[in-house]
Amino acid sequence: MAASARRGQALTLEEICIAALRLIEVGGVEGLSMRKLAAELDVNPMSLYHHVENKTELLKQICRLTAGTLELPPDDGTPWPDQLRALAHAYRALAHAGPSLWLYVEQHPDVLPEEDGLWEVFDRNLAAVGIPDEQRPHVRKALYAFCTGFISAELVGALDRPDGVTDIDRTFEVAIDLIIAGLERLSAQQP
Amino acid sequence: MAASARRGQALTLEEICIAALRLIEVGGVEGLSMRKLAAELDVNPMSLYHHVENKTELLKQICRLTAGTLELPPDDGTPWPDQLRALAHAYRALAHAGPSLWLYVEQHPDVLPEEDGLWEVFDRNLAAVGIPDEQRPHVRKALYAFCTGFISAELVGALDRPDGVTDIDRTFEVAIDLIIAGLERLSAQQP
DNA sequence: ACCTGAACACCGTTCAAGT
DNA sequence: ACCTGAACACCGTTCAAGT
């Protein structure tokens, strides 16, 4: 009674990841269970452990897979405000493509090896702004925090409530404008 | 075989909440279980359900309890940048007092009835900045998102990594400065 | 009114046994 | 090499029975 007993083909890691992603986007990360996943694949729950160390390791794999699809703005001569805007939009688009998983990554940043590309884009553009070296790591982290903070607040519904204003895309633009304005002002203050 | 069988006194809601808070700060919200909580109180797990509807309702109670301790800056004549700074620091202090619970609230904003006081402080000060009515809801949400975003990123450790810079308090100040600078610039652009 | 034990429907994961 | 069933140690919660 081998694989062919329950299913035609052998189980693959890719197959597992795809099914897991489907389950996650339906029921959230906390709605994913190894047993449900196995049922989805018509397989014994324990078979999964031949392809994946454990549940958190599976999640890590999936997170890295989707994080790799982030489209970073290239290092052409584009003015820094446009590059920062582009990065913010790309990040938000990625979040909207898989909200549950994105929220999981936000709370477990250690699942990603290091978001090198992201920091590079920030640094390159902060240099263009004219932020002094000493301040750059701080500003870089502030930008990161602002960006993830907005998206996270949006995804969990924290921005739905205080009023009837529902144009969240507009709010995002205003938020970006605010940051850019702040950077411009810091820039103007530099010698 | 009543209460006196296992414990001297009757079980109270307050007692349950305190024990739950202790467990949460030791092992995180996901480390809290009704069964462990009961063990901590030396009580049958099912006894808890006489004082609390279920686990999520218990969490809601605890969240509301601690959220009530946020110290909002009063509506005296203090200049708006100072008031916003004070609010940011109060919010961060609350988060640091109970990181796990704070992160839980951040991902489940519906556990709090409505953060009225918070929005009032924002609005009052944005009026002082001179932000036009039409933009105010957007800017208000942006400020909220930035503030929670920073604290959340800090708590989960997302700001530890990119470099050796560890003075996170300084980073927080820089982030606030950046926002204030942005608001000042918007303010200057108003007629 | 408050507490309890047994039970149900779930988890993740280990381990020995199968092909 | 890959799959499986039984088992272990956990969950939250219901329900009928106890005082």
Tab-separated table of C-alpha atoms (C1' of nucleotides) in Angstrom:
chain	number	residue	atom	x	y	z
A	1	MET	CA	0.000	0.000	0.000
A	2	ALA	CA	2.244	2.801	-1.264
A	3	ALA	CA	1.489	6.219	-2.728
A	4	SER	CA	-0.770	4.705	-5.336
A	5	ALA	CA	-3.176	3.576	-2.676
A	6	ARG	CA	-4.539	7.074	-2.110
A	7	ARG	CA	-3.150	9.069	-5.012
A	8	GLY	CA	-1.728	8.587	-8.458
A	9	GLN	CA	1.502	10.538	-8.247
A	10	ALA	CA	4.214	10.934	-5.648
A	11	LEU	CA	4.003	13.835	-3.233
A	12	THR	CA	6.253	16.797	-3.984
A	13	LEU	CA	7.339	19.785	-1.938
A	14	GLU	CA	6.003	22.155	-4.553
A	15	GLU	CA	2.615	20.471	-4.438
A	16	ILE	CA	2.577	20.804	-0.661
A	17	CYS	CA	3.475	24.503	-0.764
A	18	ILE	CA	0.797	25.313	-3.304
A	19	ALA	CA	-1.888	23.534	-1.327
A	20	ALA	CA	-0.717	25.210	1.880
A	21	LEU	CA	-0.846	28.634	0.261
A	22	ARG	CA	-4.389	27.923	-0.886
A	23	LEU	CA	-5.432	26.907	2.633
A	24	ILE	CA	-3.749	29.963	4.116
A	25	GLU	CA	-5.495	32.416	1.863
A	26	VAL	CA	-8.811	30.775	2.620
A	27	GLY	CA	-8.551	30.420	6.380
A	28	GLY	CA	-5.544	32.447	7.431
A	29	VAL	CA	-2.236	31.102	8.700
A	30	GLU	CA	-3.882	29.965	11.929
A	31	GLY	CA	-6.384	28.078	9.798
A	32	LEU	CA	-3.613	25.981	8.302
A	33	SER	CA	-3.048	22.635	9.941
A	34	MET	CA	-0.876	19.764	8.880
A	35	ARG	CA	-3.859	17.478	9.087
A	36	LYS	CA	-6.089	19.635	6.910
A	37	LEU	CA	-3.238	20.080	4.479
A	38	ALA	CA	-2.822	16.323	4.250
A	39	ALA	CA	-6.539	15.873	3.705
A	40	GLU	CA	-6.412	18.482	0.952
A	41	LEU	CA	-3.680	16.440	-0.738
A	42	ASP	CA	-5.471	13.159	-0.049
A	43	VAL	CA	-2.534	11.850	1.902
A	44	ASN	CA	-1.738	10.653	5.369
A	45	PRO	CA	-0.786	13.544	7.653
A	46	MET	CA	2.531	11.931	8.426
A	47	SER	CA	3.566	11.750	4.785
A	48	LEU	CA	4.110	15.501	4.872
A	49	TYR	CA	6.969	15.072	7.306
A	50	HIS	CA	8.980	13.310	4.634
A	51	HIS	CA	9.120	16.524	2.628
A	52	VAL	CA	9.096	19.135	5.346
A	53	GLU	CA	10.779	19.249	8.727
A	54	ASN	CA	7.764	20.643	10.542
A	55	LYS	CA	4.987	23.189	10.261
A	56	THR	CA	7.015	26.303	10.985
A	57	GLU	CA	9.650	25.218	8.500
A	58	LEU	CA	6.937	24.769	5.887
A	59	LEU	CA	5.659	28.251	6.609
A	60	LYS	CA	9.172	29.593	6.296
A	61	GLN	CA	9.538	28.045	2.860
A	62	ILE	CA	6.274	29.537	1.671
A	63	CYS	CA	7.140	32.953	3.050
A	64	ARG	CA	10.484	33.004	1.260
A	65	LEU	CA	8.856	31.871	-1.927
A	66	THR	CA	6.370	34.727	-2.013
A	67	ALA	CA	8.784	37.319	-0.618
A	68	GLY	CA	10.964	36.659	-3.641
A	69	THR	CA	8.283	38.080	-5.907
A	70	LEU	CA	8.617	41.608	-4.526
A	71	GLU	CA	9.360	43.919	-7.445
A	72	LEU	CA	12.019	46.375	-6.365
A	73	PRO	CA	12.435	49.611	-8.323
A	74	PRO	CA	15.624	49.423	-10.390
A	75	ASP	CA	18.624	51.659	-9.851
A	76	ASP	CA	18.111	53.848	-12.880
A	77	GLY	CA	18.226	57.587	-12.549
A	78	THR	CA	14.610	57.932	-11.397
A	79	PRO	CA	14.196	60.732	-8.801
A	80	TRP	CA	14.118	59.488	-5.215
A	81	PRO	CA	10.512	60.433	-4.440
A	82	ASP	CA	9.328	58.340	-7.384
A	83	GLN	CA	11.501	55.395	-6.390
A	84	LEU	CA	10.237	55.481	-2.818
A	85	ARG	CA	6.677	55.708	-4.048
A	86	ALA	CA	7.237	52.755	-6.355
A	87	LEU	CA	8.711	50.691	-3.535
A	88	ALA	CA	5.801	51.471	-1.236
A	89	HIS	CA	3.309	50.465	-3.892
A	90	ALA	CA	5.143	47.262	-4.729
A	91	TYR	CA	5.255	46.321	-1.078
A	92	ARG	CA	1.582	47.014	-0.644
A	93	ALA	CA	0.699	45.048	-3.769
A	94	LEU	CA	2.587	42.059	-2.414
A	95	ALA	CA	0.680	42.326	0.852
A	96	HIS	CA	-2.660	42.490	-0.923
A	97	ALA	CA	-1.776	39.450	-3.001
A	98	GLY	CA	-1.539	37.335	0.157
A	99	PRO	CA	-2.725	39.245	3.215
A	100	SER	CA	-2.654	36.435	5.754
A	101	LEU	CA	0.827	35.306	4.894
A	102	TRP	CA	2.055	38.895	4.789
A	103	LEU	CA	0.750	39.522	8.295
A	104	TYR	CA	2.454	36.371	9.455
A	105	VAL	CA	5.794	37.527	8.062
A	106	GLU	CA	5.330	40.922	9.636
A	107	GLN	CA	5.073	39.315	13.056
A	108	HIS	CA	7.844	36.791	12.367
A	109	PRO	CA	10.536	38.707	10.495
A	110	ASP	CA	13.071	35.981	11.184
A	111	VAL	CA	11.436	33.716	8.579
A	112	LEU	CA	13.071	35.822	5.891
A	113	PRO	CA	16.860	35.593	5.552
A	114	GLU	CA	17.423	39.351	5.294
A	115	GLU	CA	15.525	41.819	3.204
A	116	ASP	CA	18.672	43.034	1.515
A	117	GLY	CA	17.105	44.421	-1.614
A	118	LEU	CA	14.661	46.489	0.370
A	119	TRP	CA	17.330	48.152	2.484
A	120	GLU	CA	19.437	48.828	-0.569
A	121	VAL	CA	16.610	50.709	-2.221
A	122	PHE	CA	16.049	52.727	0.940
A	123	ASP	CA	19.721	53.542	1.365
A	124	ARG	CA	20.315	54.474	-2.229
A	125	ASN	CA	17.425	56.907	-2.130
A	126	LEU	CA	18.215	58.331	1.279
A	127	ALA	CA	21.654	59.127	-0.052
A	128	ALA	CA	19.949	60.965	-2.893
A	129	VAL	CA	17.840	62.866	-0.388
A	130	GLY	CA	21.030	64.003	1.295
A	131	ILE	CA	20.458	62.387	4.671
A	132	PRO	CA	23.831	62.271	6.457
A	133	ASP	CA	25.421	58.856	7.000
A	134	GLU	CA	24.953	59.032	10.723
A	135	GLN	CA	21.204	59.381	10.443
A	136	ARG	CA	20.667	57.009	7.568
A	137	PRO	CA	20.145	53.755	9.510
A	138	HIS	CA	17.564	55.465	11.675
A	139	VAL	CA	15.652	56.997	8.798
A	140	ARG	CA	15.819	53.751	6.880
A	141	LYS	CA	14.201	51.888	9.745
A	142	ALA	CA	11.621	54.615	10.157
A	143	LEU	CA	10.603	54.267	6.510
A	144	TYR	CA	10.369	50.514	6.859
A	145	ALA	CA	8.277	50.820	10.001
A	146	PHE	CA	5.931	53.336	8.438
A	147	CYS	CA	5.393	51.280	5.349
A	148	THR	CA	4.730	47.979	7.087
A	149	GLY	CA	2.716	49.765	9.739
A	150	PHE	CA	0.325	51.238	7.270
A	151	ILE	CA	-0.177	48.016	5.373
A	152	SER	CA	-0.598	46.011	8.528
A	153	ALA	CA	-3.130	48.450	9.959
A	154	GLU	CA	-4.978	48.381	6.677
A	155	LEU	CA	-5.047	44.588	6.453
A	156	VAL	CA	-6.286	43.984	9.974
A	157	GLY	CA	-8.991	46.595	9.532
A	158	ALA	CA	-7.674	49.146	12.005
A	159	LEU	CA	-8.202	51.942	9.504
A	160	ASP	CA	-11.819	51.126	8.747
A	161	ARG	CA	-13.337	52.535	11.802
A	162	PRO	CA	-12.920	56.058	13.036
A	163	ASP	CA	-15.001	57.638	10.281
A	164	GLY	CA	-16.901	56.921	7.123
A	165	VAL	CA	-13.952	57.689	4.887
A	166	THR	CA	-13.317	54.551	2.916
A	167	ASP	CA	-10.888	55.672	0.238
A	168	ILE	CA	-7.936	53.834	1.689
A	169	ASP	CA	-5.881	54.195	-1.478
A	170	ARG	CA	-6.108	57.927	-1.052
A	171	THR	CA	-5.032	57.579	2.585
A	172	PHE	CA	-2.005	55.625	1.464
A	173	GLU	CA	-1.048	58.407	-0.947
A	174	VAL	CA	-1.445	61.018	1.759
A	175	ALA	CA	0.730	58.946	4.075
A	176	ILE	CA	3.451	58.668	1.438
A	177	ASP	CA	3.191	62.388	0.724
A	178	LEU	CA	3.650	63.062	4.407
A	179	ILE	CA	6.838	61.022	4.566
A	180	ILE	CA	8.215	62.522	1.379
A	181	ALA	CA	7.454	65.985	2.694
A	182	GLY	CA	9.322	65.127	5.876
A	183	LEU	CA	12.323	63.884	3.894
A	184	GLU	CA	12.297	67.013	1.745
A	185	ARG	CA	12.349	69.150	4.820
A	186	LEU	CA	15.233	67.208	6.349
A	187	SER	CA	16.974	67.497	2.998
A	188	ALA	CA	16.484	71.270	2.933
A	189	GLN	CA	17.957	71.518	6.419
A	190	GLN	CA	21.209	69.861	5.332
A	191	PRO	CA	24.081	72.155	4.272
B	1	MET	CA	-16.607	18.660	46.766
B	2	ALA	CA	-16.953	22.385	46.059
B	3	ALA	CA	-14.431	25.210	45.698
B	4	SER	CA	-12.838	24.334	48.991
B	5	ALA	CA	-11.720	21.003	47.625
B	6	ARG	CA	-8.891	22.474	45.595
B	7	ARG	CA	-8.661	26.049	46.784
B	8	GLY	CA	-9.590	28.140	49.769
B	9	GLN	CA	-11.489	30.989	48.142
B	10	ALA	CA	-14.007	31.271	45.359
B	11	LEU	CA	-12.758	32.005	41.863
B	12	THR	CA	-13.144	35.585	40.639
B	13	LEU	CA	-12.918	37.190	37.241
B	14	GLU	CA	-10.226	39.550	38.445
B	15	GLU	CA	-8.129	36.653	39.689
B	16	ILE	CA	-8.494	34.946	36.319
B	17	CYS	CA	-7.458	38.058	34.403
B	18	ILE	CA	-4.385	38.610	36.535
B	19	ALA	CA	-3.237	35.037	36.160
B	20	ALA	CA	-3.894	35.168	32.417
B	21	LEU	CA	-1.873	38.357	32.060
B	22	ARG	CA	0.995	36.697	33.889
B	23	LEU	CA	0.895	33.690	31.584
B	24	ILE	CA	0.722	35.926	28.520
B	25	GLU	CA	3.752	37.964	29.451
B	26	VAL	CA	5.695	34.798	30.131
B	27	GLY	CA	4.750	32.769	27.083
B	28	GLY	CA	2.980	35.137	24.708
B	29	VAL	CA	-0.693	35.134	23.847
B	30	GLU	CA	-0.277	31.875	21.924
B	31	GLY	CA	1.246	30.424	25.091
B	32	LEU	CA	-1.953	31.040	27.003
B	33	SER	CA	-4.313	28.114	27.224
B	34	MET	CA	-7.432	27.676	29.276
B	35	ARG	CA	-6.010	24.479	30.688
B	36	LYS	CA	-2.722	26.030	31.755
B	37	LEU	CA	-4.610	28.976	33.177
B	38	ALA	CA	-6.771	26.641	35.219
B	39	ALA	CA	-3.706	24.773	36.455
B	40	GLU	CA	-2.133	28.095	37.457
B	41	LEU	CA	-5.258	28.834	39.504
B	42	ASP	CA	-5.406	25.299	40.842
B	43	VAL	CA	-8.868	24.803	39.449
B	44	ASN	CA	-10.649	22.573	37.009
B	45	PRO	CA	-10.390	23.931	33.447
B	46	MET	CA	-14.146	24.013	33.142
B	47	SER	CA	-14.577	26.243	36.152
B	48	LEU	CA	-13.240	29.130	34.109
B	49	TYR	CA	-16.249	28.989	31.842
B	50	HIS	CA	-18.444	30.093	34.692
B	51	HIS	CA	-16.704	33.451	34.748
B	52	VAL	CA	-15.807	33.916	31.109
B	53	GLU	CA	-17.681	33.086	27.953
B	54	ASN	CA	-14.667	31.675	26.147
B	55	LYS	CA	-10.995	32.264	25.493
B	56	THR	CA	-11.331	35.101	22.986
B	57	GLU	CA	-13.761	36.872	25.273
B	58	LEU	CA	-11.276	36.565	28.117
B	59	LEU	CA	-8.572	38.043	25.910
B	60	LYS	CA	-10.909	40.872	24.979
B	61	GLN	CA	-11.467	41.681	28.632
B	62	ILE	CA	-7.763	41.766	29.356
B	63	CYS	CA	-7.041	43.914	26.318
B	64	ARG	CA	-9.644	46.471	27.328
B	65	LEU	CA	-8.322	46.512	30.844
B	66	THR	CA	-4.794	47.370	29.820
B	67	ALA	CA	-5.804	49.683	26.976
B	68	GLY	CA	-7.564	51.797	29.567
B	69	THR	CA	-4.247	52.651	31.159
B	70	LEU	CA	-3.002	54.622	28.129
B	71	GLU	CA	-2.101	58.107	29.327
B	72	LEU	CA	-3.354	60.589	26.777
B	73	PRO	CA	-1.860	64.080	26.724
B	74	PRO	CA	-4.401	66.579	28.123
B	75	ASP	CA	-5.961	69.335	26.093
B	76	ASP	CA	-4.019	72.192	27.641
B	77	GLY	CA	-2.344	74.735	25.435
B	78	THR	CA	0.771	72.630	24.796
B	79	PRO	CA	2.100	73.089	21.223
B	80	TRP	CA	1.024	70.354	18.835
B	81	PRO	CA	4.485	68.877	18.217
B	82	ASP	CA	4.924	68.295	21.936
B	83	GLN	CA	1.467	66.768	22.279
B	84	LEU	CA	2.080	64.383	19.388
B	85	ARG	CA	5.443	63.452	20.833
B	86	ALA	CA	3.862	62.800	24.210
B	87	LEU	CA	1.185	60.603	22.657
B	88	ALA	CA	3.738	58.586	20.725
B	89	HIS	CA	5.787	58.009	23.854
B	90	ALA	CA	2.761	57.050	25.934
B	91	TYR	CA	1.676	54.583	23.286
B	92	ARG	CA	5.121	53.047	23.109
B	93	ALA	CA	5.373	52.827	26.886
B	94	LEU	CA	2.095	50.929	27.000
B	95	ALA	CA	3.393	48.535	24.358
B	96	HIS	CA	6.596	47.922	26.260
B	97	ALA	CA	4.675	47.249	29.455
B	98	GLY	CA	2.986	44.258	27.836
B	99	PRO	CA	4.497	43.493	24.433
B	100	SER	CA	2.700	40.230	23.703
B	101	LEU	CA	-0.729	41.571	24.503
B	102	TRP	CA	-0.032	44.765	22.569
B	103	LEU	CA	0.893	42.793	19.464
B	104	TYR	CA	-2.279	40.797	19.836
B	105	VAL	CA	-4.382	43.962	19.942
B	106	GLU	CA	-2.566	45.333	16.947
B	107	GLN	CA	-3.617	42.325	14.891
B	108	HIS	CA	-7.135	42.231	16.378
B	109	PRO	CA	-8.235	45.861	16.601
B	110	ASP	CA	-11.847	44.809	17.027
B	111	VAL	CA	-11.175	43.722	20.610
B	112	LEU	CA	-11.172	47.394	21.602
B	113	PRO	CA	-14.502	49.220	21.466
B	114	GLU	CA	-13.115	52.301	19.691
B	115	GLU	CA	-9.975	54.179	20.496
B	116	ASP	CA	-11.852	57.447	20.852
B	117	GLY	CA	-9.358	59.252	23.024
B	118	LEU	CA	-6.556	58.522	20.631
B	119	TRP	CA	-8.374	59.920	17.603
B	120	GLU	CA	-9.404	62.980	19.535
B	121	VAL	CA	-5.808	63.784	20.386
B	122	PHE	CA	-4.798	63.347	16.770
B	123	ASP	CA	-7.634	65.500	15.463
B	124	ARG	CA	-7.161	68.274	17.952
B	125	ASN	CA	-3.508	68.558	17.044
B	126	LEU	CA	-3.988	68.217	13.316
B	127	ALA	CA	-6.387	71.131	13.540
B	128	ALA	CA	-3.613	73.043	15.281
B	129	VAL	CA	-1.244	72.115	12.467
B	130	GLY	CA	-3.670	73.621	9.998
B	131	ILE	CA	-4.442	70.454	8.038
B	132	PRO	CA	-7.653	71.118	6.084
B	133	ASP	CA	-10.764	69.195	7.126
B	134	GLU	CA	-10.816	67.178	3.946
B	135	GLN	CA	-7.371	65.745	4.554
B	136	ARG	CA	-7.663	65.272	8.292
B	137	PRO	CA	-9.073	61.730	8.369
B	138	HIS	CA	-6.327	60.575	6.032
B	139	VAL	CA	-3.521	62.200	7.972
B	140	ARG	CA	-4.959	60.953	11.236
B	141	LYS	CA	-4.895	57.383	9.987
B	142	ALA	CA	-1.398	57.855	8.625
B	143	LEU	CA	-0.180	58.963	12.045
B	144	TYR	CA	-1.851	56.008	13.696
B	145	ALA	CA	-0.361	53.603	11.172
B	146	PHE	CA	3.118	55.043	11.542
B	147	CYS	CA	3.030	54.894	15.304
B	148	THR	CA	1.742	51.347	15.611
B	149	GLY	CA	3.960	50.297	12.728
B	150	PHE	CA	7.094	51.444	14.419
B	151	ILE	CA	6.241	49.876	17.744
B	152	SER	CA	5.162	46.626	16.160
B	153	ALA	CA	8.332	46.401	14.071
B	154	GLU	CA	10.371	47.130	17.153
B	155	LEU	CA	8.609	44.512	19.278
B	156	VAL	CA	8.885	41.688	16.781
B	157	GLY	CA	12.553	42.447	16.238
B	158	ALA	CA	12.298	43.642	12.650
B	159	LEU	CA	14.482	46.658	13.418
B	160	ASP	CA	17.314	44.695	15.012
B	161	ARG	CA	18.882	43.394	11.919
B	162	PRO	CA	20.027	45.484	9.016
B	163	ASP	CA	23.010	46.989	10.820
B	164	GLY	CA	24.772	47.182	14.132
B	165	VAL	CA	22.900	50.285	15.209
B	166	THR	CA	21.110	49.384	18.376
B	167	ASP	CA	19.941	52.719	19.753
B	168	ILE	CA	16.314	52.101	19.032
B	169	ASP	CA	15.175	54.964	21.242
B	170	ARG	CA	17.119	57.285	19.010
B	171	THR	CA	15.499	55.725	15.946
B	172	PHE	CA	12.105	56.381	17.467
B	173	GLU	CA	12.977	60.034	17.945
B	174	VAL	CA	14.195	60.317	14.376
B	175	ALA	CA	10.975	58.740	13.156
B	176	ILE	CA	8.881	61.194	15.141
B	177	ASP	CA	11.013	64.071	13.893
B	178	LEU	CA	10.419	62.921	10.354
B	179	ILE	CA	6.648	62.933	10.797
B	180	ILE	CA	6.648	66.287	12.541
B	181	ALA	CA	8.808	67.693	9.769
B	182	GLY	CA	6.321	66.392	7.225
B	183	LEU	CA	3.415	67.966	9.105
B	184	GLU	CA	5.254	71.265	9.345
B	185	ARG	CA	5.808	71.258	5.632
B	186	LEU	CA	2.146	70.510	4.918
B	187	SER	CA	1.285	73.258	7.363
B	188	ALA	CA	3.544	75.735	5.566
B	189	GLN	CA	1.895	74.869	2.262
B	190	GLN	CA	-1.575	75.780	3.577
B	191	PRO	CA	-2.724	79.354	2.924
C	1	DA	C1'	-24.691	29.380	42.012
C	2	DC	C1'	-20.633	27.306	41.369
C	3	DC	C1'	-17.767	23.466	40.400
C	4	DT	C1'	-16.452	18.999	38.202
C	5	DG	C1'	-15.308	14.602	35.076
C	6	DA	C1'	-15.973	12.524	31.042
C	7	DA	C1'	-16.229	13.213	26.388
C	8	DC	C1'	-15.766	15.267	21.614
C	9	DA	C1'	-13.393	17.162	17.970
C	10	DC	C1'	-9.449	19.040	17.051
C	11	DC	C1'	-3.981	20.016	17.116
C	12	DG	C1'	1.645	18.807	16.004
C	13	DT	C1'	4.738	15.280	16.092
C	14	DT	C1'	7.312	10.608	17.184
C	15	DC	C1'	8.102	6.046	16.255
C	16	DA	C1'	7.881	1.470	14.688
C	17	DA	C1'	6.179	-0.962	10.958
C	18	DG	C1'	4.984	-1.591	6.268
C	19	DT	C1'	5.996	-1.461	0.661
D	1	DA	C1'	12.956	6.025	-0.307
D	2	DC	C1'	8.534	6.894	0.690
D	3	DC	C1'	4.309	6.094	3.060
D	4	DT	C1'	1.300	4.694	6.996
D	5	DG	C1'	-1.374	3.695	11.702
D	6	DA	C1'	-1.238	3.937	16.273
D	7	DA	C1'	0.034	6.638	19.902
D	8	DC	C1'	1.331	10.722	22.897
D	9	DA	C1'	0.750	15.082	24.693
D	10	DC	C1'	-1.562	18.819	23.935
D	11	DC	C1'	-5.776	22.159	22.573
D	12	DG	C1'	-11.086	24.630	23.333
D	13	DT	C1'	-15.478	23.580	24.561
D	14	DT	C1'	-20.165	20.974	25.647
D	15	DC	C1'	-22.941	18.603	28.615
D	16	DA	C1'	-24.792	16.079	32.328
D	17	DA	C1'	-23.989	15.432	36.993
D	18	DG	C1'	-22.618	16.791	41.450
D	19	DT	C1'	-22.552	20.208	46.016
